[in-house]
mmCIF file of C-alpha atoms and ligand atoms in Angstrom:
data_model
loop_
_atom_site.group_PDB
_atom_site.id
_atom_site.type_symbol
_atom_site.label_atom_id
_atom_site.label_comp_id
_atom_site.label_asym_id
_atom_site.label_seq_id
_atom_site.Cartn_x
_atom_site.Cartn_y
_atom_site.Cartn_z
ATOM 1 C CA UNK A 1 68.872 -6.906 -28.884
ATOM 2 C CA UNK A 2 70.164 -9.695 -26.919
ATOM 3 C CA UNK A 3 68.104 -12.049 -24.089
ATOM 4 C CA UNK A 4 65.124 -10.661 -25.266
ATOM 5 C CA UNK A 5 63.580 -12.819 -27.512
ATOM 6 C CA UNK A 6 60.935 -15.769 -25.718
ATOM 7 C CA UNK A 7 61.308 -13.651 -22.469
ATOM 8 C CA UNK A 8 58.605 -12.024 -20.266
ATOM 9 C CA UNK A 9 57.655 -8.235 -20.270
ATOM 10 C CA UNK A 10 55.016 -6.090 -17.979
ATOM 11 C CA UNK A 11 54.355 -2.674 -18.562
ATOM 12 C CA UNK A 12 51.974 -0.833 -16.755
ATOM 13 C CA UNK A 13 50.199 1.809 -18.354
ATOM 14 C CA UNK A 14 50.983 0.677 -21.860
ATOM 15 C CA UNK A 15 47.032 1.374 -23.223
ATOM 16 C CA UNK A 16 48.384 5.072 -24.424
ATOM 17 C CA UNK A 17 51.843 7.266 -25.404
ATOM 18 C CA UNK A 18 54.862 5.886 -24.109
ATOM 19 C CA UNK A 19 54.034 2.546 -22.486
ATOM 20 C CA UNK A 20 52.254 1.482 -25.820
ATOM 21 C CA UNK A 21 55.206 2.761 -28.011
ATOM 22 C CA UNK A 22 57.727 0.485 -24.697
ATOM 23 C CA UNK A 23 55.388 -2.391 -25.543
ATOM 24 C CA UNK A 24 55.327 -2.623 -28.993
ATOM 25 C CA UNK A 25 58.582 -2.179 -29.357
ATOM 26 C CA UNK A 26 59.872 -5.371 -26.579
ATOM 27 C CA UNK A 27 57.060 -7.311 -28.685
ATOM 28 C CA UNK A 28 59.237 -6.555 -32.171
ATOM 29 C CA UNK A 29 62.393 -7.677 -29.661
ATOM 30 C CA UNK A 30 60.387 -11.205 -29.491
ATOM 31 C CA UNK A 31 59.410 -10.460 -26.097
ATOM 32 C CA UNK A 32 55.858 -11.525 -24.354
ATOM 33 C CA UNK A 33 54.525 -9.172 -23.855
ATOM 34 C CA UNK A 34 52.118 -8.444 -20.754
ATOM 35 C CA UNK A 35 50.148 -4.603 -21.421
ATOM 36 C CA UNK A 36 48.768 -3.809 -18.228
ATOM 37 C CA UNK A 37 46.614 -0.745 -17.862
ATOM 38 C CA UNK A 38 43.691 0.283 -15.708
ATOM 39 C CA UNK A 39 41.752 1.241 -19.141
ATOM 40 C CA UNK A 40 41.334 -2.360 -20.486
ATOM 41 C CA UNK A 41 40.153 -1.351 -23.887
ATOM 42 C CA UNK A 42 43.368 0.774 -24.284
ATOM 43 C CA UNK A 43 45.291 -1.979 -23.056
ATOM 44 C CA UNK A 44 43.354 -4.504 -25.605
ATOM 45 C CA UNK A 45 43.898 -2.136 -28.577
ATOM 46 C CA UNK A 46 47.657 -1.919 -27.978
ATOM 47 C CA UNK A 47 47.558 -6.178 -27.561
ATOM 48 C CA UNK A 48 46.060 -6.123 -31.027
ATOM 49 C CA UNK A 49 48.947 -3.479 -32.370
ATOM 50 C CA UNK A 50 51.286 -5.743 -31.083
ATOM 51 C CA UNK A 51 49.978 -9.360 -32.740
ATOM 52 C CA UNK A 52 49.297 -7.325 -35.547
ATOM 53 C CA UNK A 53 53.142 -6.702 -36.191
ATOM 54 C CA UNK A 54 53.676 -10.265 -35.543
ATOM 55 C CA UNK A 55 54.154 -10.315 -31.682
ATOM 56 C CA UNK A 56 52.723 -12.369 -28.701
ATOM 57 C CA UNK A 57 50.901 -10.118 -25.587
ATOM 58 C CA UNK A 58 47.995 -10.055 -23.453
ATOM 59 C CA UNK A 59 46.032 -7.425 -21.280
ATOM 60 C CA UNK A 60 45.358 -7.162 -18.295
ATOM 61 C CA UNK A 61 43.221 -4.380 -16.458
ATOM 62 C CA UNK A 62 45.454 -3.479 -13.219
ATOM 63 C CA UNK A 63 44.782 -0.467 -11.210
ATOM 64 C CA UNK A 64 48.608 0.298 -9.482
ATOM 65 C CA UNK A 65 47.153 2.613 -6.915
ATOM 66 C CA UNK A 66 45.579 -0.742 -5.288
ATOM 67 C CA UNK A 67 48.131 -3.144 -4.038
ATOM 68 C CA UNK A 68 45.371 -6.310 -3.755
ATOM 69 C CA UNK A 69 44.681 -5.334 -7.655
ATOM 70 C CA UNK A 70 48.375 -5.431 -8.261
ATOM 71 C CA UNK A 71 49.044 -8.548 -7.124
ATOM 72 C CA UNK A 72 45.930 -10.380 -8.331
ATOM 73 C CA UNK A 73 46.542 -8.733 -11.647
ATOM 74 C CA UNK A 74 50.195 -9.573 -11.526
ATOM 75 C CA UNK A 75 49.541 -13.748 -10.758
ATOM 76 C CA UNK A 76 47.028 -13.923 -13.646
ATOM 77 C CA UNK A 77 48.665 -12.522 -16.178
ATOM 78 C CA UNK A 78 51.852 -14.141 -15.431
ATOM 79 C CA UNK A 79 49.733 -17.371 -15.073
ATOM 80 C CA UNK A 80 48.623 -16.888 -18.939
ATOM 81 C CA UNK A 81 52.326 -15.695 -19.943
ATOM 82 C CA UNK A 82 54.920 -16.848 -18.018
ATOM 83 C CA UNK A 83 57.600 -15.369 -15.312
ATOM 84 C CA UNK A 84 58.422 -11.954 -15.757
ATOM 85 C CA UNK A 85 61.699 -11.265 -16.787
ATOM 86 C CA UNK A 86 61.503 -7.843 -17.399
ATOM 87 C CA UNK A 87 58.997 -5.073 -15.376
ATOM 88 C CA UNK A 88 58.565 -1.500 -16.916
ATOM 89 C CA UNK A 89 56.818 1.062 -14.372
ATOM 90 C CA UNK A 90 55.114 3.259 -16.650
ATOM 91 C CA UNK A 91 51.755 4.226 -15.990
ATOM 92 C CA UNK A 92 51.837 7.806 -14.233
ATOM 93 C CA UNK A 93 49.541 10.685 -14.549
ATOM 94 C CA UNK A 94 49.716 14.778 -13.921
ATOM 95 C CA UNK A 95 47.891 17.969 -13.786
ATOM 96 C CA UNK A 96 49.324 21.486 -14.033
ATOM 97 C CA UNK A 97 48.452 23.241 -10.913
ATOM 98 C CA UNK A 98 50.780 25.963 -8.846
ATOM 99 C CA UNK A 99 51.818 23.535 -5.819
ATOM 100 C CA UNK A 100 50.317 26.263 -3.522
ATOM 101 C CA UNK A 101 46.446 26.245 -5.109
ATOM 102 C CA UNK A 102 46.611 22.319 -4.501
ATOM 103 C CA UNK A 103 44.520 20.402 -1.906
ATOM 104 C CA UNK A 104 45.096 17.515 0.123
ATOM 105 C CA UNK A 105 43.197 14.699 -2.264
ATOM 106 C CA UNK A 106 44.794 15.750 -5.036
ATOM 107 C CA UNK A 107 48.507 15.177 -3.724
ATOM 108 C CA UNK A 108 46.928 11.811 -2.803
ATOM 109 C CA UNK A 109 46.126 10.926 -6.408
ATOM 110 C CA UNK A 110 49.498 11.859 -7.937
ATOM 111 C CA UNK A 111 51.173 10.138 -5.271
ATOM 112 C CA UNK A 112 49.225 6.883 -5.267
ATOM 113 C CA UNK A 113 49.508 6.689 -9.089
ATOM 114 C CA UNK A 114 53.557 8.195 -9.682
ATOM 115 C CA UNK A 115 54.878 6.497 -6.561
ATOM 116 C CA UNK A 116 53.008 3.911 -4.547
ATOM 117 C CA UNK A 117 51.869 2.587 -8.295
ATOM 118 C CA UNK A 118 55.260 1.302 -8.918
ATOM 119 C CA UNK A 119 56.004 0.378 -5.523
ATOM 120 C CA UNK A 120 52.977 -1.936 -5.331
ATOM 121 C CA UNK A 121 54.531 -3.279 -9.055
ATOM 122 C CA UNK A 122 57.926 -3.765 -7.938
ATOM 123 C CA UNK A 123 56.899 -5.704 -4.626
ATOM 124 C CA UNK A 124 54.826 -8.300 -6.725
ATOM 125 C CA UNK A 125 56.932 -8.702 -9.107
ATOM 126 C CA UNK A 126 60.382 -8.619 -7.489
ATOM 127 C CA UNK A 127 60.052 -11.327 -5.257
ATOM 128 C CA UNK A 128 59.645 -13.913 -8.144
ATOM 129 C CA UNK A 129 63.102 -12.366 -9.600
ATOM 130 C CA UNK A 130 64.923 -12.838 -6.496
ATOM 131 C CA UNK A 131 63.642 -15.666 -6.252
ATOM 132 C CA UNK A 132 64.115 -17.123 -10.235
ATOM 133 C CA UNK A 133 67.656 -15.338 -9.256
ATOM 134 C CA UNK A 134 67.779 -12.458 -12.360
ATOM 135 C CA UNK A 135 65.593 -9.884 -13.785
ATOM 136 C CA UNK A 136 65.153 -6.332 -14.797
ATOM 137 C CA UNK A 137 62.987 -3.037 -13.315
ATOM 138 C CA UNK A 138 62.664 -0.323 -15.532
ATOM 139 C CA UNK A 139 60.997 3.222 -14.450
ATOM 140 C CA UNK A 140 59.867 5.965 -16.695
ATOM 141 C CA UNK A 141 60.429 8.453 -14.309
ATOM 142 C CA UNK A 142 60.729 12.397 -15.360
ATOM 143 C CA UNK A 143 63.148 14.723 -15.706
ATOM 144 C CA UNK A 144 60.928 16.390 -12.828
ATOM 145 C CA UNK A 145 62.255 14.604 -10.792
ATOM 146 C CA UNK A 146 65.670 15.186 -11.234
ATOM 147 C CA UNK A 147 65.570 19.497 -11.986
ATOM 148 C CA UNK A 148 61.783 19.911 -10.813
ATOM 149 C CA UNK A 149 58.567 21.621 -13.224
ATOM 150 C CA UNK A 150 57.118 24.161 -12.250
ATOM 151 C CA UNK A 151 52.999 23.442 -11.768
ATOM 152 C CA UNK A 152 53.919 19.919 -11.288
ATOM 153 C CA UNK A 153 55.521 20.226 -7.693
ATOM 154 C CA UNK A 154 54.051 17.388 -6.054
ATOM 155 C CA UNK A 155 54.801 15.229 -9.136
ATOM 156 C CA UNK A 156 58.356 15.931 -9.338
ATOM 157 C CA UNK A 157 58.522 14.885 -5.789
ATOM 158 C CA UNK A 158 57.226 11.638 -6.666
ATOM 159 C CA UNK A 159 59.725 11.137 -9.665
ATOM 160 C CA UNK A 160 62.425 12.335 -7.425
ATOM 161 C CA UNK A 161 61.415 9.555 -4.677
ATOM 162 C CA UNK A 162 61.266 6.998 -7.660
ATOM 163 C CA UNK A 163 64.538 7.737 -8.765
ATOM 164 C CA UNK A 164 65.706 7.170 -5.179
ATOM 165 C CA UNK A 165 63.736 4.275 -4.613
ATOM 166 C CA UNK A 166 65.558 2.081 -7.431
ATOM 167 C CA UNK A 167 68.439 2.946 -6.679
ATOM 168 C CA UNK A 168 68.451 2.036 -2.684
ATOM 169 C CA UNK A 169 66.279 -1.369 -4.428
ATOM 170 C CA UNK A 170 69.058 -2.011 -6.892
ATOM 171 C CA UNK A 171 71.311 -1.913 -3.764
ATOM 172 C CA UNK A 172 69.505 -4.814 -2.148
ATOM 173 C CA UNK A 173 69.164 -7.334 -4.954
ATOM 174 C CA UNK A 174 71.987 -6.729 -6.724
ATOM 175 C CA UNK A 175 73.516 -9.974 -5.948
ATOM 176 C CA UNK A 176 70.088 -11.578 -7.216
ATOM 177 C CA UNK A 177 70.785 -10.336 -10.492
ATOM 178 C CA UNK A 178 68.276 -7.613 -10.863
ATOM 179 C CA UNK A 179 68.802 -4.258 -11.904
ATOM 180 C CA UNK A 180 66.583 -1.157 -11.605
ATOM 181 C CA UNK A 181 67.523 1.708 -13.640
ATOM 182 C CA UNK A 182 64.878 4.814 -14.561
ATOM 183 C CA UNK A 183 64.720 6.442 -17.952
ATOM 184 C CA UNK A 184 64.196 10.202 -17.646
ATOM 185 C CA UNK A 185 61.519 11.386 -20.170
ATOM 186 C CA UNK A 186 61.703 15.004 -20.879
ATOM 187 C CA UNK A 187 58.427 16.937 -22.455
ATOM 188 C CA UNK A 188 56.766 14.556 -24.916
ATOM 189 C CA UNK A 189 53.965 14.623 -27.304
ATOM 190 C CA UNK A 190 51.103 12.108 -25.981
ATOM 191 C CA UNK A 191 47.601 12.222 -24.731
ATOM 192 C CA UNK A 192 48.969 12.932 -21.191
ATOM 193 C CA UNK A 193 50.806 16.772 -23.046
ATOM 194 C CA UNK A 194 47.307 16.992 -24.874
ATOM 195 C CA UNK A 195 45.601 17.186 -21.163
ATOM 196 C CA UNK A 196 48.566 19.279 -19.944
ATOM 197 C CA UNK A 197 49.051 21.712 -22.433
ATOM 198 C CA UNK A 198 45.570 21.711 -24.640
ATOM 199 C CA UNK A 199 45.445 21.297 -27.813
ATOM 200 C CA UNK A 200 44.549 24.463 -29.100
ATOM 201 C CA UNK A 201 46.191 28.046 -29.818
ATOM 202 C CA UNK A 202 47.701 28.116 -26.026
ATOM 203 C CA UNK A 203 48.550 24.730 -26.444
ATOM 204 C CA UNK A 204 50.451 25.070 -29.405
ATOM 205 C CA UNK A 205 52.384 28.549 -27.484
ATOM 206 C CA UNK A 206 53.618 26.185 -24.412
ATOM 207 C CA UNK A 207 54.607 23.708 -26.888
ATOM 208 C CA UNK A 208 56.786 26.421 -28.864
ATOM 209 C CA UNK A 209 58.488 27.668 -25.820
ATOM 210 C CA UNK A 210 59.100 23.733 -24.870
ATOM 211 C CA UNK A 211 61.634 23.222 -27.998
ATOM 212 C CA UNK A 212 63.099 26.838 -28.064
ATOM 213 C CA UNK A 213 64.898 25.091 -24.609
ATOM 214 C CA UNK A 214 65.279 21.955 -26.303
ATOM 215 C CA UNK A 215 69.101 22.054 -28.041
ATOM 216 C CA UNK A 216 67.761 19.004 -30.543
ATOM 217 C CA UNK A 217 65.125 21.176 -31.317
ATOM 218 C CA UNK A 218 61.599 19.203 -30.619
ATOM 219 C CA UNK A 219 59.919 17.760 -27.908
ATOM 220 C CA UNK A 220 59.893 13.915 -27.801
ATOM 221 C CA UNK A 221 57.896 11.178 -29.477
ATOM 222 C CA UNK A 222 57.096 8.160 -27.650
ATOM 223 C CA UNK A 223 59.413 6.087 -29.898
ATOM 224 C CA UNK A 224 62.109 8.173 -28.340
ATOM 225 C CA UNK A 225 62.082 5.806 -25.482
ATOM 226 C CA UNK A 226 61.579 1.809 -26.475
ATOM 227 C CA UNK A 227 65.179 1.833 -27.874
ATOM 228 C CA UNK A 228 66.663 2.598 -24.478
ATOM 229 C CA UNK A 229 63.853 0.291 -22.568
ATOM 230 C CA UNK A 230 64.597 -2.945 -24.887
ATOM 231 C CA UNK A 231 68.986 -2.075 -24.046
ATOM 232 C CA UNK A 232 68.474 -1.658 -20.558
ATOM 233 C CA UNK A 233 66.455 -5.324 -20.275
ATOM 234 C CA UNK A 234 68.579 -6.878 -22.750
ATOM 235 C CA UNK A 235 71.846 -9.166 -21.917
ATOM 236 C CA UNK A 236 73.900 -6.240 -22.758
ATOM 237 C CA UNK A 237 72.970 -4.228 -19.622
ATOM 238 C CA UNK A 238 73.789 -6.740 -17.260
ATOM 239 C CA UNK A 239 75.887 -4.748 -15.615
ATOM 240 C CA UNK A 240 73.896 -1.389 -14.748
ATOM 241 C CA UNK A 241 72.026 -1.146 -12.280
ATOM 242 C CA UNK A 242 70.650 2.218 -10.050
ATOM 243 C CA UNK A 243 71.416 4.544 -13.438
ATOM 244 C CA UNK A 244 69.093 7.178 -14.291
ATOM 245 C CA UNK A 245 69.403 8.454 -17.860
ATOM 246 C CA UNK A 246 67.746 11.642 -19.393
ATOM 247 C CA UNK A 247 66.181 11.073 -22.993
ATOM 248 C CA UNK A 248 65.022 14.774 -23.239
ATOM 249 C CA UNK A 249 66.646 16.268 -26.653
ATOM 250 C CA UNK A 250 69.670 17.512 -24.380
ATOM 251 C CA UNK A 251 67.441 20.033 -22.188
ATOM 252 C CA UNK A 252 68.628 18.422 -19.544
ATOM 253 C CA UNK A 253 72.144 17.315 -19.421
ATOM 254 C CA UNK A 254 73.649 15.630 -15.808
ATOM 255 C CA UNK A 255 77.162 14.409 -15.325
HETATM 256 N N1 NAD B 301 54.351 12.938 -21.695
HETATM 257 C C1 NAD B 301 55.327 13.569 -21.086
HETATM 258 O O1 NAD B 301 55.630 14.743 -21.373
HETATM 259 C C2 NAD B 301 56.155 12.856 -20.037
HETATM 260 C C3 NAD B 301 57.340 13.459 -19.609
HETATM 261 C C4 NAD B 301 58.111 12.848 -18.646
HETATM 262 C C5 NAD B 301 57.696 11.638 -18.112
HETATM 263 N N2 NAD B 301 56.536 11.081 -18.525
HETATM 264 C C6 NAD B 301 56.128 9.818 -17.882
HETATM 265 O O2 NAD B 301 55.949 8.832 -18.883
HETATM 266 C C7 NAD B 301 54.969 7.883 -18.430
HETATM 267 C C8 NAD B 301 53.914 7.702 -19.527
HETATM 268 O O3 NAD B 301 53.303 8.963 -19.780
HETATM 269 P P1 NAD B 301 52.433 9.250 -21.084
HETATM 270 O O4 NAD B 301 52.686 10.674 -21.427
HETATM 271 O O5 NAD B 301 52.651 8.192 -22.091
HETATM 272 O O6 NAD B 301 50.963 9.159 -20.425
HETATM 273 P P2 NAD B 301 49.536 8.724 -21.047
HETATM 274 O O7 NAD B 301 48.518 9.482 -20.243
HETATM 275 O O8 NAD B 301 49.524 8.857 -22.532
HETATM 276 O O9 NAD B 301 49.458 7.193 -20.661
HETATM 277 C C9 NAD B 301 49.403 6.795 -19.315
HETATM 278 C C10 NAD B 301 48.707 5.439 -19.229
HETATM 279 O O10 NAD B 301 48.699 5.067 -17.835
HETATM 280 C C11 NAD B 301 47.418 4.513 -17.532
HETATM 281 N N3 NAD B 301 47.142 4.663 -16.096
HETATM 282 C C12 NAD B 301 46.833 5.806 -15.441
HETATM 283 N N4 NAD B 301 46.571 5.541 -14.151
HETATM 284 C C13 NAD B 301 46.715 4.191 -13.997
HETATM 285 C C14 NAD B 301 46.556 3.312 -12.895
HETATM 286 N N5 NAD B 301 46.188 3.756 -11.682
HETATM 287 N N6 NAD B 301 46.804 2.000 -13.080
HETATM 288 C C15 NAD B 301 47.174 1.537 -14.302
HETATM 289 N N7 NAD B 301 47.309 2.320 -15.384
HETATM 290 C C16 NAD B 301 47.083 3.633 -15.233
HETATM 291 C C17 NAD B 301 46.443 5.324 -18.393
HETATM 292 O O11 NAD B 301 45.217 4.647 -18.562
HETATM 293 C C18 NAD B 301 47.230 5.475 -19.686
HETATM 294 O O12 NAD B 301 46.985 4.419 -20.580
HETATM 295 C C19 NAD B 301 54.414 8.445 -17.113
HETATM 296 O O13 NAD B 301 55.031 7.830 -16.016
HETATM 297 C C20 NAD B 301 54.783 9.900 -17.171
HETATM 298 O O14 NAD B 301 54.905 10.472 -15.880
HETATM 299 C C21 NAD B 301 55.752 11.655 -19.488
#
């Protein structure tokens, strides 16, 4: 893909499922790749999948929930890699539970991680794009957060305020040439569904009724995704910016 190769990627929460499929794939583009994860052996392993397939990267444990850790974390691994060119907001985390049986701390929790984890992100990192004058934001949002999921109410809330969020961003640096667009997972197969669903008989039954709705007929894989990160950071979507595009088998399908 083009104006990828030599340039600078972060992506949070790239130790496990879809961030480590995002980062492997930008580090076959011939980006740098910077794996940022608050599990720093995940994020080490996924380093070593990357150089292992020829790539460059480097960890770094970050915790997004903590806006002091972002930005520390942020200046030394750019320090080690370079400017980032490209940021993808990642790292999120869920539990099924009816909205109505949840409690105060644990609305704090999905919050802090879904939406004040790539807030913190974007602040550090934006201001160096303004102020190199180009750059990309990428969020793995949810299609929760564009139709809603039942037992994850206070989750799709935070998708839906993510969504928002690049788009009012993309508004104001637009003529710094940055663009924030969000790719719209649908139900996928990683250690996050494992946690959600189970993995046993019950599992397996929520995972059958998930593709009878799915017109392509599975639930995703987290190389589903990487394609559509590595376009939207590459030359060729220079000019998109405050998109949101569903990658869910066609479950979900928006005009
Ligand atoms: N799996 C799905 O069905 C699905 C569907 C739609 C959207 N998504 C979104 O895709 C993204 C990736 O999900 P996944 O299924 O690959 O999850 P995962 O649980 O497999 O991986 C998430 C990673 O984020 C890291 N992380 C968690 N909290 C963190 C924190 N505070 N700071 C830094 N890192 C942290 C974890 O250590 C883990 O490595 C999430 O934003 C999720 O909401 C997933």
């Amino acid at each position: 893909m083009r104006g990828l190769k030599d340039r600078v990627a972060l992506v949070t929460g790239a130790g496990s499922g879809i961030g480590r499929a995002i980062a492997t794939r930008l580090g076959e583009e011939g980006m740098i790749v910077g794996v940022l994860d608050i599990n720093g052996e995940a994020a080490a392993q996924t380093v070593e999948l990357i150089k292992a397939a020829g790539g460059r990267a480097d960890s770094q444990v970050c915790d997004i929930t903590d806006y002091e850790n972002v930005k520390a974390g942020v200046a030394a691994i750019e320090s080690r890699i370079g400017a980032t060119w490209a940021l993808v907001n990642n790292a999120g985390w869920d539990k099924p539970i009816p909205f109505l049986k949840t409690t105060p701390d644990f609305w704090q929790k999905v919050v802090s991680i879904n939406y004040m984890g790539p807030l913190h992100m974007t602040h550090a990192v934006v201001q160096g794009m303004v102020q190199r004058g180009g750059g990309r934001v990428i969020f793995i949002a949810s299609d929760a957060g564009r139709v809603g999921s039942s037992g994850e109410v206070v989750y799709s809330g935070t998708k839906g305020a993510t969504i928002a969020f690049a788009k009012a961003l993309a508004r104001e640096v637009s003529r710094k040439n940055v663009t924030l667009n969000c790719v719209a997972p649908g139900p996928t197969n990683t250690p996050a569904m494992d946690a959600f669903v189970g993995t046993g008989e019950e599992g397996q039954k929520i995972r059958d009724a998930m593709v009878r709705g799915v017109p392509l007929g599975r639930i995703g894989e987290p190389r589903d995704y990487p394609g559509l990160v590595a376009f939207l950071a590459s030359d060729d979507a220079a000019f998109m910016t405050g998109q949101t595009i569903s990658v869910s088998g066609g479950l979900t399908m928006h005009g």
